[in-house]
Short mmCIF file of C-alpha atoms in Angstrom, two decimals:
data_model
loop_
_atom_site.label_atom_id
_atom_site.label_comp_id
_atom_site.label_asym_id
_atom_site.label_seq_id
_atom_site.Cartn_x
_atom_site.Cartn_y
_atom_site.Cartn_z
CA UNK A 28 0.00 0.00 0.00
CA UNK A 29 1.43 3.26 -0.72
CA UNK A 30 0.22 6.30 1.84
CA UNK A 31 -0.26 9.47 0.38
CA UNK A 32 -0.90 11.46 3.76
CA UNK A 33 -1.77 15.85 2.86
CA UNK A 34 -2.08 18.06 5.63
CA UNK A 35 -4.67 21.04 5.86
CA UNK A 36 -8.00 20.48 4.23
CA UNK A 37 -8.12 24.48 2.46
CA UNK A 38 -7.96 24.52 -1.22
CA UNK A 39 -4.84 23.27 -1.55
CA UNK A 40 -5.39 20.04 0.23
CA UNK A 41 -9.17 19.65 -0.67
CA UNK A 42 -8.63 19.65 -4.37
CA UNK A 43 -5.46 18.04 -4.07
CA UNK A 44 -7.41 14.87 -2.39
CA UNK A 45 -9.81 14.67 -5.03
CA UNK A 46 -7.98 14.98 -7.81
CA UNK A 47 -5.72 11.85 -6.49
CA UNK A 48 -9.09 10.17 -6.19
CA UNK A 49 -9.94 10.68 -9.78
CA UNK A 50 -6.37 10.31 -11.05
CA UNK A 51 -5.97 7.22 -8.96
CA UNK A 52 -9.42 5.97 -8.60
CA UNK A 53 -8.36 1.77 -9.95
CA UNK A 54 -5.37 1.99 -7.57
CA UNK A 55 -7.13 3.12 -4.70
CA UNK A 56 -10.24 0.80 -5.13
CA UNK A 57 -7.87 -2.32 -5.66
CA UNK A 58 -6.43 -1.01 -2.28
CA UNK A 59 -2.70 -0.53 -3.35
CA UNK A 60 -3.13 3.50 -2.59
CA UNK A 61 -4.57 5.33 0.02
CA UNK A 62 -5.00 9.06 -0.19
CA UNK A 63 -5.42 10.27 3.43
CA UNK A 64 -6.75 13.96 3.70
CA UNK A 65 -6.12 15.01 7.81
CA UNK A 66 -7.40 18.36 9.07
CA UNK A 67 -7.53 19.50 12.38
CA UNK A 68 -11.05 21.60 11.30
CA UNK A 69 -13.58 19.87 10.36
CA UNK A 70 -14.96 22.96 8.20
CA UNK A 71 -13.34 23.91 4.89
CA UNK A 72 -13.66 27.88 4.64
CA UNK A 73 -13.60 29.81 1.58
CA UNK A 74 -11.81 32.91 2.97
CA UNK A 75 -12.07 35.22 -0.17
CA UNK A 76 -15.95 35.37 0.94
CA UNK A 77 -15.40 37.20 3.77
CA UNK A 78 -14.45 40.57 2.21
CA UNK A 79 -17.79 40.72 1.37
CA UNK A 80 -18.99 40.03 5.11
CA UNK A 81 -18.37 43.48 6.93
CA UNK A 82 -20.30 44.84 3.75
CA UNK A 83 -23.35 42.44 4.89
CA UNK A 84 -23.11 41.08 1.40
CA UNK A 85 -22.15 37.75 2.77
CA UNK A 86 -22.55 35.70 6.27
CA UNK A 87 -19.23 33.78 7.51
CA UNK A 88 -21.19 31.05 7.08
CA UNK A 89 -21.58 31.05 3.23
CA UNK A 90 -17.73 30.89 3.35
CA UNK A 91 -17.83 27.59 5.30
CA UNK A 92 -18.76 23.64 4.34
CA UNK A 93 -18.53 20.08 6.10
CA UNK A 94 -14.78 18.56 4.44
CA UNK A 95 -16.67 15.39 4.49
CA UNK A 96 -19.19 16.95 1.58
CA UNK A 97 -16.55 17.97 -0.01
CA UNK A 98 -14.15 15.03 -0.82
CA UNK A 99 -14.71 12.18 -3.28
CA UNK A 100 -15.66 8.85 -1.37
CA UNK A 101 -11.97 7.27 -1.80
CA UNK A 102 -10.47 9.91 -0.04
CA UNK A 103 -9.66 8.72 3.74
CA UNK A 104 -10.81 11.63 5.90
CA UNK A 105 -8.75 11.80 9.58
CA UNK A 106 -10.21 14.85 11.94
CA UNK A 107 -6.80 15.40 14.36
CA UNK A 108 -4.25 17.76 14.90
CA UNK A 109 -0.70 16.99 13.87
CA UNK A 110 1.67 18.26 15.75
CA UNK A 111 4.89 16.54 14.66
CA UNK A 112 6.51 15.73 11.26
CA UNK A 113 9.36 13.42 11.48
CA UNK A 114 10.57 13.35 7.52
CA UNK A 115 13.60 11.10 8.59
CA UNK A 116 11.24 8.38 9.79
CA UNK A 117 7.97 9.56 7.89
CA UNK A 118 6.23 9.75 10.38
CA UNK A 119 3.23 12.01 11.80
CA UNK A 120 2.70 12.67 15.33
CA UNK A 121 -1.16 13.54 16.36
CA UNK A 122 -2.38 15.63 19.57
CA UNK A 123 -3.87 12.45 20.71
CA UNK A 124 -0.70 10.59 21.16
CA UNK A 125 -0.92 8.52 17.71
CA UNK A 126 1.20 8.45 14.89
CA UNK A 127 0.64 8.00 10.96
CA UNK A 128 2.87 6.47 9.11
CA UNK A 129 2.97 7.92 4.97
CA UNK A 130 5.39 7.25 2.01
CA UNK A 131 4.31 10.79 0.57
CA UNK A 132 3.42 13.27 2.39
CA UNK A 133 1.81 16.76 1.12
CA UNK A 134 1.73 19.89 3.68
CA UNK A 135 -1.13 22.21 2.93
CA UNK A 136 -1.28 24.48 6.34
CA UNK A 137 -2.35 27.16 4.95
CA UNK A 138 -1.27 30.71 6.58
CA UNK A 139 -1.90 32.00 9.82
CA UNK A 140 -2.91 35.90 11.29
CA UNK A 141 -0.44 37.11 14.06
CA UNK A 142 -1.68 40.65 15.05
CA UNK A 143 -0.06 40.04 18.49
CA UNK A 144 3.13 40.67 16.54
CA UNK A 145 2.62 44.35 16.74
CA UNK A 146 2.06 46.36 19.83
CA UNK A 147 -1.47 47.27 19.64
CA UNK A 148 -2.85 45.75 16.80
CA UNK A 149 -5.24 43.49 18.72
CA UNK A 150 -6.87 46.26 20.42
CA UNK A 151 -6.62 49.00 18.12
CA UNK A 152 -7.05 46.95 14.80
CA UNK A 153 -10.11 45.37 12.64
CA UNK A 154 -9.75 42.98 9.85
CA UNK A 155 -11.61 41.17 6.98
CA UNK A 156 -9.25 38.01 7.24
CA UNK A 157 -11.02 35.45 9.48
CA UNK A 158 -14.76 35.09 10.74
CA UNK A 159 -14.61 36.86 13.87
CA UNK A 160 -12.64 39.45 12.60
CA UNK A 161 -15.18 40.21 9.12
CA UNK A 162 -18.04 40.29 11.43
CA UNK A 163 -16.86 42.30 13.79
CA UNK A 164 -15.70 44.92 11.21
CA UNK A 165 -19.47 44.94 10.10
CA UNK A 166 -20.72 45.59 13.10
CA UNK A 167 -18.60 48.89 13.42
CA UNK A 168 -18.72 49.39 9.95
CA UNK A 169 -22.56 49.68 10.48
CA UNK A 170 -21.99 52.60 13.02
CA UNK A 171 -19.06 54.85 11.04
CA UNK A 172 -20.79 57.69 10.07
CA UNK A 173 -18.41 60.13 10.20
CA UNK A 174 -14.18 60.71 10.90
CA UNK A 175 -10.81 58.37 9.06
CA UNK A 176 -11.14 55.28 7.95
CA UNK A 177 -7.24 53.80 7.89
CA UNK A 178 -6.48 50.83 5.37
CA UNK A 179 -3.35 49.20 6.67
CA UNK A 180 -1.33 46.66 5.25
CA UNK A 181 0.85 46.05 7.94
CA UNK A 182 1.64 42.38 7.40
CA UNK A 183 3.96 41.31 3.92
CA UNK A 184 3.55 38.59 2.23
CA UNK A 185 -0.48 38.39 3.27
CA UNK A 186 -2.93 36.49 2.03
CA UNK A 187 -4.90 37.32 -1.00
CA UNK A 188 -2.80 40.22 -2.06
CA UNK A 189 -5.26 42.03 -3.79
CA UNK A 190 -8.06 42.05 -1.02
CA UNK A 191 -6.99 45.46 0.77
CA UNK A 192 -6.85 47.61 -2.49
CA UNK A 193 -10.27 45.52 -2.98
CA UNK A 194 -11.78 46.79 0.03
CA UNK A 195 -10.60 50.33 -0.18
CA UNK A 196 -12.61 50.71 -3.46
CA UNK A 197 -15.69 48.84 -1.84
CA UNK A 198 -15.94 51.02 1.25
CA UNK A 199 -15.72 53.81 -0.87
CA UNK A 200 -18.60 53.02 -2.98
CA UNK A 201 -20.30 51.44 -0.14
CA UNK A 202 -20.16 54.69 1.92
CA UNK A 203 -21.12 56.95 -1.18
CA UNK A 204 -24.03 54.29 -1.84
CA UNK A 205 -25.41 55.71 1.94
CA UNK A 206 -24.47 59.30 1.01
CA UNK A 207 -21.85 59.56 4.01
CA UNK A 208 -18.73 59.59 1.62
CA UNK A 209 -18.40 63.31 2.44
CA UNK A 210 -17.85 62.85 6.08
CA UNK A 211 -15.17 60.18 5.68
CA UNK A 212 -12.04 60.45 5.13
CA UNK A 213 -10.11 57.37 3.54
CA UNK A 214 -6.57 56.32 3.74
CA UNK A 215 -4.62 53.65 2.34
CA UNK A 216 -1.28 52.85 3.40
CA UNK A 217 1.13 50.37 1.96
CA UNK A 218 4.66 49.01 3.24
CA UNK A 219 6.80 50.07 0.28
CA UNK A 220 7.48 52.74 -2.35
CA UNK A 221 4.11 52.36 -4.27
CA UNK A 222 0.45 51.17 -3.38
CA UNK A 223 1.03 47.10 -4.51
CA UNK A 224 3.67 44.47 -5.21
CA UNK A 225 2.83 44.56 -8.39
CA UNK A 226 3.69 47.34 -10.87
CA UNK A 227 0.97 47.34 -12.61
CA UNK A 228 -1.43 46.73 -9.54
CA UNK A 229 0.23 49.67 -7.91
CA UNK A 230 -0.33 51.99 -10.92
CA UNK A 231 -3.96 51.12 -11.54
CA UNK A 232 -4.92 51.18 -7.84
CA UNK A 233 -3.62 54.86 -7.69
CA UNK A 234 -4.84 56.24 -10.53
CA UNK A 235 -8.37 54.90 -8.92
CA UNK A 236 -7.20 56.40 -5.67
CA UNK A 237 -6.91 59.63 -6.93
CA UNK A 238 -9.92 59.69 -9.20
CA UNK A 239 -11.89 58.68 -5.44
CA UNK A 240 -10.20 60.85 -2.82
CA UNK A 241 -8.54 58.26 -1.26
CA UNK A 242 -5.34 59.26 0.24
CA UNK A 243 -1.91 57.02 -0.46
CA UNK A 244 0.55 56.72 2.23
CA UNK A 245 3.68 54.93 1.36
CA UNK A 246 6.78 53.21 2.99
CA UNK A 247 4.66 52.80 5.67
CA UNK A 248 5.79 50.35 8.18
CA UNK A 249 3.75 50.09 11.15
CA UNK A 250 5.62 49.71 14.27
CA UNK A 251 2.85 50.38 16.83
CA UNK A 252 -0.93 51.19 17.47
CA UNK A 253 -1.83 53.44 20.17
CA UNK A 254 -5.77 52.05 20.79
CA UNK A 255 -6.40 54.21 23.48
CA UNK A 256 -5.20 58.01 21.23
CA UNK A 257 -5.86 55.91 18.12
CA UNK A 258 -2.62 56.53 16.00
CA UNK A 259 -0.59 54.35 14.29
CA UNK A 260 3.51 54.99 14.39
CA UNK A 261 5.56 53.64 11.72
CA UNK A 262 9.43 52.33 11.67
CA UNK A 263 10.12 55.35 9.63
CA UNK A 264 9.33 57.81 12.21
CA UNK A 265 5.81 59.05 10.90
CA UNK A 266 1.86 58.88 13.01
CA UNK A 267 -1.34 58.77 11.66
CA UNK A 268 -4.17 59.54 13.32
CA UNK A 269 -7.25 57.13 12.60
CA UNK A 270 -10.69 56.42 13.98
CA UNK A 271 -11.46 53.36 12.47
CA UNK A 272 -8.67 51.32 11.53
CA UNK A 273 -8.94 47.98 9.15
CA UNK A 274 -5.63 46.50 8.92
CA UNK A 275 -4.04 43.43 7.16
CA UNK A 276 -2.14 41.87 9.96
CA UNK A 277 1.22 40.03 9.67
CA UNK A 278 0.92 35.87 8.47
CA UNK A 279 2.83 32.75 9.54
CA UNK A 280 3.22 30.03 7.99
CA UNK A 281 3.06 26.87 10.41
CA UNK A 282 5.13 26.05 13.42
CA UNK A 283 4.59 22.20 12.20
CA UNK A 284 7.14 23.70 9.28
CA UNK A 285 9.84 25.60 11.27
CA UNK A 286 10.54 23.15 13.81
CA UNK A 287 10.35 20.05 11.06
CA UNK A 288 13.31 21.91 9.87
CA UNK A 289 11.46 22.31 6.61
CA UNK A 290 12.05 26.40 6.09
CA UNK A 291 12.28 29.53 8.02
CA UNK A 292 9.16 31.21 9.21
CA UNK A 293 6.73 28.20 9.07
CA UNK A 294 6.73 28.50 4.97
CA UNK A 295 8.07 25.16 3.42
CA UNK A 296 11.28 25.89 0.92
CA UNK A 297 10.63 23.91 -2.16
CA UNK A 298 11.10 24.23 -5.62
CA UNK A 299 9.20 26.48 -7.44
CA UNK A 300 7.92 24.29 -10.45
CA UNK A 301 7.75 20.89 -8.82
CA UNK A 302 6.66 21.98 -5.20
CA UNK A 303 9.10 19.41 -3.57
CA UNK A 304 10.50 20.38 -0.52
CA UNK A 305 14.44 21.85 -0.71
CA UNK A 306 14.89 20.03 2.58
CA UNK A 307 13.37 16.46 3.00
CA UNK A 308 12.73 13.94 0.77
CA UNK A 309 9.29 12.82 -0.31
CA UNK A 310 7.69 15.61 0.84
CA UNK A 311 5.52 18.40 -1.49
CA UNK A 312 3.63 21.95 -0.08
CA UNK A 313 0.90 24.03 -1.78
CA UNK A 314 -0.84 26.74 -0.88
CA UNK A 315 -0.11 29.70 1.11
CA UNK A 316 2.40 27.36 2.95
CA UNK A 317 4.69 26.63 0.30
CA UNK A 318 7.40 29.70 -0.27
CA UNK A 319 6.93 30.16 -4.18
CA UNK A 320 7.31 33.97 -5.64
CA UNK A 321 3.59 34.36 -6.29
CA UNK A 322 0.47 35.72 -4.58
CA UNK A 323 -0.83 33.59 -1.45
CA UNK A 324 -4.13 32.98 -3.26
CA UNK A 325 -6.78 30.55 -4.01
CA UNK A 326 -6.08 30.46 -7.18
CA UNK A 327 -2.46 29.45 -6.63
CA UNK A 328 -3.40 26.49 -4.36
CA UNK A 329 -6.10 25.41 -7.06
CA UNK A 330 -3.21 25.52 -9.98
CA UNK A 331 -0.30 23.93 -7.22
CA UNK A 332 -2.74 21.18 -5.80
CA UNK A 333 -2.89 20.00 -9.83
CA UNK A 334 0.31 20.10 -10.31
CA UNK A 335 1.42 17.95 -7.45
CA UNK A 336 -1.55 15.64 -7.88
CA UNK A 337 0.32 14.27 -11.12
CA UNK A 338 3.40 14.33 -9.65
CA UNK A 339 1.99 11.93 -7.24
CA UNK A 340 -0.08 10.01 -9.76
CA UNK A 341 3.35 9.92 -11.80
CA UNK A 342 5.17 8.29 -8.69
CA UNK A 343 2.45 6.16 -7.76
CA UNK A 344 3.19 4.47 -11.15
CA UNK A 345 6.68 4.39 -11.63
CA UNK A 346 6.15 6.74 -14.12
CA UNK A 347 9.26 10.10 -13.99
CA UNK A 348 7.03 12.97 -13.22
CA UNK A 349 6.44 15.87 -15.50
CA UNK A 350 3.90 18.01 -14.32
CA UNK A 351 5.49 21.51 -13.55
CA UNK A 352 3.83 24.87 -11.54
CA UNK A 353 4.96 27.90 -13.68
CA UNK A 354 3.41 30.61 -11.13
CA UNK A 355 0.21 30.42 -12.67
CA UNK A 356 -2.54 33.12 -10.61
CA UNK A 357 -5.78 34.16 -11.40
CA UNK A 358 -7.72 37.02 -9.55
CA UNK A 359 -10.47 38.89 -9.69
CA UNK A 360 -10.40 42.52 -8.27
CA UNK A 361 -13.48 44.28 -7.05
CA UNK A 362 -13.38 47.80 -7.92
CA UNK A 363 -16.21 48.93 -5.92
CA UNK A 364 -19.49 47.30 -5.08
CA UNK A 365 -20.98 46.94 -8.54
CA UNK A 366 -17.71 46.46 -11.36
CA UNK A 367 -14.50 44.35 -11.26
CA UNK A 368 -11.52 43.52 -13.32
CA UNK A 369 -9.67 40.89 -13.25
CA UNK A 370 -5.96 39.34 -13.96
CA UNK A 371 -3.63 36.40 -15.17
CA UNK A 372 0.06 35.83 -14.40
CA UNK A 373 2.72 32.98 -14.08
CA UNK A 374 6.46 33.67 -12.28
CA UNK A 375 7.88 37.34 -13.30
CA UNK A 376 5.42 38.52 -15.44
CA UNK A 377 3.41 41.68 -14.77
CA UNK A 378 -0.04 41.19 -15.11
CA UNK A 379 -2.39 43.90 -17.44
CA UNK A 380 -5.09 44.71 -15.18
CA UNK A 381 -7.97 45.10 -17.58
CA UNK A 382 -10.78 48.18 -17.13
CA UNK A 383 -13.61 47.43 -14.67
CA UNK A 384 -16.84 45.71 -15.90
CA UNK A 385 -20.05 44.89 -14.07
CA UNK A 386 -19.81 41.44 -15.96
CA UNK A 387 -16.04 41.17 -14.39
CA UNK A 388 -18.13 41.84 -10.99
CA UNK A 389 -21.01 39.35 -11.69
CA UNK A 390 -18.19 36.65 -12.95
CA UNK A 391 -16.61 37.32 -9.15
CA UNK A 392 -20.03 36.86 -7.59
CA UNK A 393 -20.15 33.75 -9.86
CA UNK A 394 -17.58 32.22 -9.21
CA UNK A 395 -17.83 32.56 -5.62
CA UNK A 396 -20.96 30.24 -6.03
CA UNK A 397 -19.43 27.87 -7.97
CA UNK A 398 -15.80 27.33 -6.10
CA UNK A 399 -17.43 24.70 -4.30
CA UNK A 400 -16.93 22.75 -7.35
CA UNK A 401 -13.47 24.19 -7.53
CA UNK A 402 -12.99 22.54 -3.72
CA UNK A 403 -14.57 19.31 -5.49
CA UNK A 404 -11.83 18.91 -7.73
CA UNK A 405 -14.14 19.22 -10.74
CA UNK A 406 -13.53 22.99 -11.93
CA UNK B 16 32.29 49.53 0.57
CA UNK B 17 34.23 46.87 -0.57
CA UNK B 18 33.98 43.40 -1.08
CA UNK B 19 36.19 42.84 2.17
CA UNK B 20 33.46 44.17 4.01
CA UNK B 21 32.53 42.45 7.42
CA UNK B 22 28.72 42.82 7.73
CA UNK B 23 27.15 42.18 11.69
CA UNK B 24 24.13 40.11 9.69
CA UNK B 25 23.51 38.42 6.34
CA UNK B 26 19.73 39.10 4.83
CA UNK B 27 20.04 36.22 2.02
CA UNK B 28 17.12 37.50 -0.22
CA UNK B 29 18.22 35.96 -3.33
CA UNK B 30 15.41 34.41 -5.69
CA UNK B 31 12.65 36.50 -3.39
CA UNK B 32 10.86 38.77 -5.66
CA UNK B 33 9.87 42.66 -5.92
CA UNK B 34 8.97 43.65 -2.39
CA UNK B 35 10.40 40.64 -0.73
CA UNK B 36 13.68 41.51 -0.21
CA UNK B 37 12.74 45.25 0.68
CA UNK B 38 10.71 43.69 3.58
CA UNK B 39 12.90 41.31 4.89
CA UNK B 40 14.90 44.42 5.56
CA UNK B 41 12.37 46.07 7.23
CA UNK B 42 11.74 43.22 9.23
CA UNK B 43 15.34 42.82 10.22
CA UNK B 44 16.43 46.41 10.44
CA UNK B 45 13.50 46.55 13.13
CA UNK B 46 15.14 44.35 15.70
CA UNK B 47 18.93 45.23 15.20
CA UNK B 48 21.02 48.04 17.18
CA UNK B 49 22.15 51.43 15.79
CA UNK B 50 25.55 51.09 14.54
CA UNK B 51 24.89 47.26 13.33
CA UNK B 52 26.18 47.01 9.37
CA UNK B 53 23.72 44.60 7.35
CA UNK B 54 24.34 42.70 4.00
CA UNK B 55 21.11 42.54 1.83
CA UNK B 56 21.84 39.94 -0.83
CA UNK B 57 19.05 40.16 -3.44
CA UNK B 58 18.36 38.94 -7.13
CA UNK B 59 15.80 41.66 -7.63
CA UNK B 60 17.31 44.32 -9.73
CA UNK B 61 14.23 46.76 -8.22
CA UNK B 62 15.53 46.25 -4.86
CA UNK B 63 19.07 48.53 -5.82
CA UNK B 64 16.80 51.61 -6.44
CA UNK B 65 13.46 50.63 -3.76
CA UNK B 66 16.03 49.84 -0.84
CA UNK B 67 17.67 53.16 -1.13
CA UNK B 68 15.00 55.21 -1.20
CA UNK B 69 13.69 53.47 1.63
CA UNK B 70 16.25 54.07 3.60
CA UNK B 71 16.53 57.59 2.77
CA UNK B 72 13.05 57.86 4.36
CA UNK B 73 13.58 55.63 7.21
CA UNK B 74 16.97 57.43 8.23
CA UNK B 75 19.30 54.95 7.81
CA UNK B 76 22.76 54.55 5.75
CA UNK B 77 23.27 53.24 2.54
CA UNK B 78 27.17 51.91 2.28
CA UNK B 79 27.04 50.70 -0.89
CA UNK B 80 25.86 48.67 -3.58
CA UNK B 81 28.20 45.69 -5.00
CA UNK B 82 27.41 43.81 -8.16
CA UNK B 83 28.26 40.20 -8.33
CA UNK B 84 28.10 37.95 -11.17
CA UNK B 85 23.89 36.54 -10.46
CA UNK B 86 22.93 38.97 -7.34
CA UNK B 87 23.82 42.06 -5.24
CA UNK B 88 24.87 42.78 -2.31
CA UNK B 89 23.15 46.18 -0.46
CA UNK B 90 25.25 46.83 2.27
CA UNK B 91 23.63 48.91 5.03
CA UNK B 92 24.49 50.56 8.14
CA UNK B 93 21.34 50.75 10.94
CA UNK B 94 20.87 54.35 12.71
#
């Protein structure tokens, strides 16, 4: 029997188990492969749906489904928390004191939010990135009438790049929608010399920025939030002064990684095209885990879980694997509540960030609906 | 600076793409003592025009920039 063990039941590792399944359905049904899908939630979440949340456009429940709906019948579904990876001895150690044994193992952890890691953040600081955190933004979102609303990306690399430029456009329209654009300010701030990563990202977003009255605040790196005077220092010497602040906190990867000696900062090191691990044999990441120069986005664990399905497949065979991630991501943008754009890019290539549409925005909304069928391996 | 240069701490950015290697900096620069000389080594050509400017605005000291034969190495000094 050869044990295919993945880790984290996100994107990554949801459509990473069913594609084995398909791709491996004869082997696994005459018992000679198991594909063994462990997660220590029983809920998969869709996090892209909760930018919509503090809007009231979406409930953190839309964003969230039973893993065992989601995963084809010859997928092996364990509910336990690892909390060792031996690579020597390939080996899994569980919470619970028991131990899996694999012969491939895939780590799909996902990313993690760390606002501890700056002074203040907790207290002073709301975010769209997990449940909690989306709904109670729309709670106070509900209330803001009036005074400086302060988008800050504070944490780099983040998940879903494009979400905070996202939600400075939304609020914006949002707010003029309910005529009280006038008596808010808005503020955008960004760690380096322009509003985005990307080039191209950066120049559209402030062109838009300017066109709206948003204000653009760059190499800003916040150092500390003062909750109780509500101001927000930066390494470079500078304060802001805010009244509601939404800010992208800083990620982690997974501890799991770090002390598995697998890569710095809980991100796995692995090769960029084949998504094997630099440091252990036998071993694979996707998703926001693995440390590839792209966006951490659903889209990229979509494209890397294929990938690394027929690399697996390949093995499984005795077949030389082939199958090779070339930075392939695909995102929409909202540009407000009612148009979108949207772009395509692999490894070093700027993407062209097309005009906004209301189709663009209805595809989003789409395909929102229909990831589920993403998470099912079938689009 | 020279390529004799002893830097206090080694930022190996290389193969990290446009901002990476600008915020690994920042992250670093962060914990370490005024006076403390770092190497930035970095693949990004965007980084040997972002990095100084950043620390121009940050108010710290740019030593110098060295070319070597796939990467370069930023040498900085913290204030």
């Amino acid at each position: 029997m050869h044990r295919i063990a993945i880790v984290g039941a996100g994107t990554g590792g949801t459509v990473l188990a069913n594609r084995l399944a398909e791709e491996l359905q004869t082997e696994i049904e005459a018992g000679d492969v198991e594909v063994r899908l462990i997660t220590a939630d029983p809920e998969h979440v869709y996090k892209p749906m909760f930018l919509y949340v503090p809007f009231g456009k979406k409930t953190v429940e839309d964003a969230k489904r039973p893993v065992e709906e989601l995963i084809d019948r010859r997928v092996t579904l364990s509910i336990g928390r690892v909390i060792d990876v031996d690579t020597d001895r390939k080996k899994l150690s569980f919470a619970d004191s028991s131990v899996l044994a694999y012969d491939q193992l895939v780590l799909a952890t996902g990313a993690t939010l760390e606002p501890e890691a700056v002074p203040g953040l907790a207290e002073g600081g709301h975010h769209f990135y997990g449940p909690d955190g989306a709904e109670r933004l729309r709670d106070e979102l509900a209330e803001f009438t009036e005074g400086h609303l302060v988008l800050s990306v504070v944490g780099v690399p983040h998940m879903c790049p494009a979400a905070p430029v996202e939600f400075v456009l939304m609020v914006d329209d949002w707010l003029r929608e309910r005529g009280l654009r006038e008596d808010v300010d808005l503020t955008y701030t960004y760690p380096i010399n322009r509003a985005h990563g990307l080039e191209s990202i950066a120049d559209w977003a402030t062109d838009l920025f300017e066109r709206r009255d948003i204000a653009l605040e760059t190499f800003f790196n916040v150092e500390e939030i003062d909750p109780d005077d509500e101001v927000i220092g930066t390494v470079e010497g500078n304060e802001l002064e805010y009244d509601l602040l939404v800010a992208i906190p800083p990620h982690a990867g997974s501890d799991l990684v770090t002390d598995a000696g697998l890569g710095e900062d809980g991100w796995v090191d692995v090769d960029r095209n084949t998504l094997e691990a630099t440091n252990a044999e036998d071993v694979y990441a996707v998703g926001d885990v693995a440390d590839v120069p792209t966006s951490k986005a659903g889209s990229v664990a979509h494209y890397e879980a294929g990938v690394v399905a027929d690399r697996l497949a390949s093995r499984v065979r005795g077949q030389t694997p082939t199958a090779t991630y070339d930075g392939k991501t695909v995102c929409f943008l909202e540009a407000g509540m009612s148009e979108a754009t949207f772009i395509e890019f692999t490894y070093g290539e700027e993407p062209f960030v097309r005009e906004p549409s209301k189709p663009l925005h209805w595809a989003k909304l789409g395909y929102n609906e229909s990831y589920w069928l993403t998470a099912r391996g079938l689009l | 600076m020279t390529e004799t240069t002893e830097p206090d701490v080694t930022i190996d950015s290389r193969d990290a793409t446009c901002p990476g290697p600008l915020m690994d900096l920042i992250g670093r620069v962060k914990t370490l003592e005024p006076g403390t000389v770092v190497e930035l080594q970095t693949t990004e050509r965007n980084s040997t025009t972002d990095v100084p400017e950043w620390l121009e605005e940050a108010g710290h000291d740019l030593l110098g920039i060295d070319e070597r034969d796939d990467h370069w190495n930023i040498y900085v000094e913290v204030n």
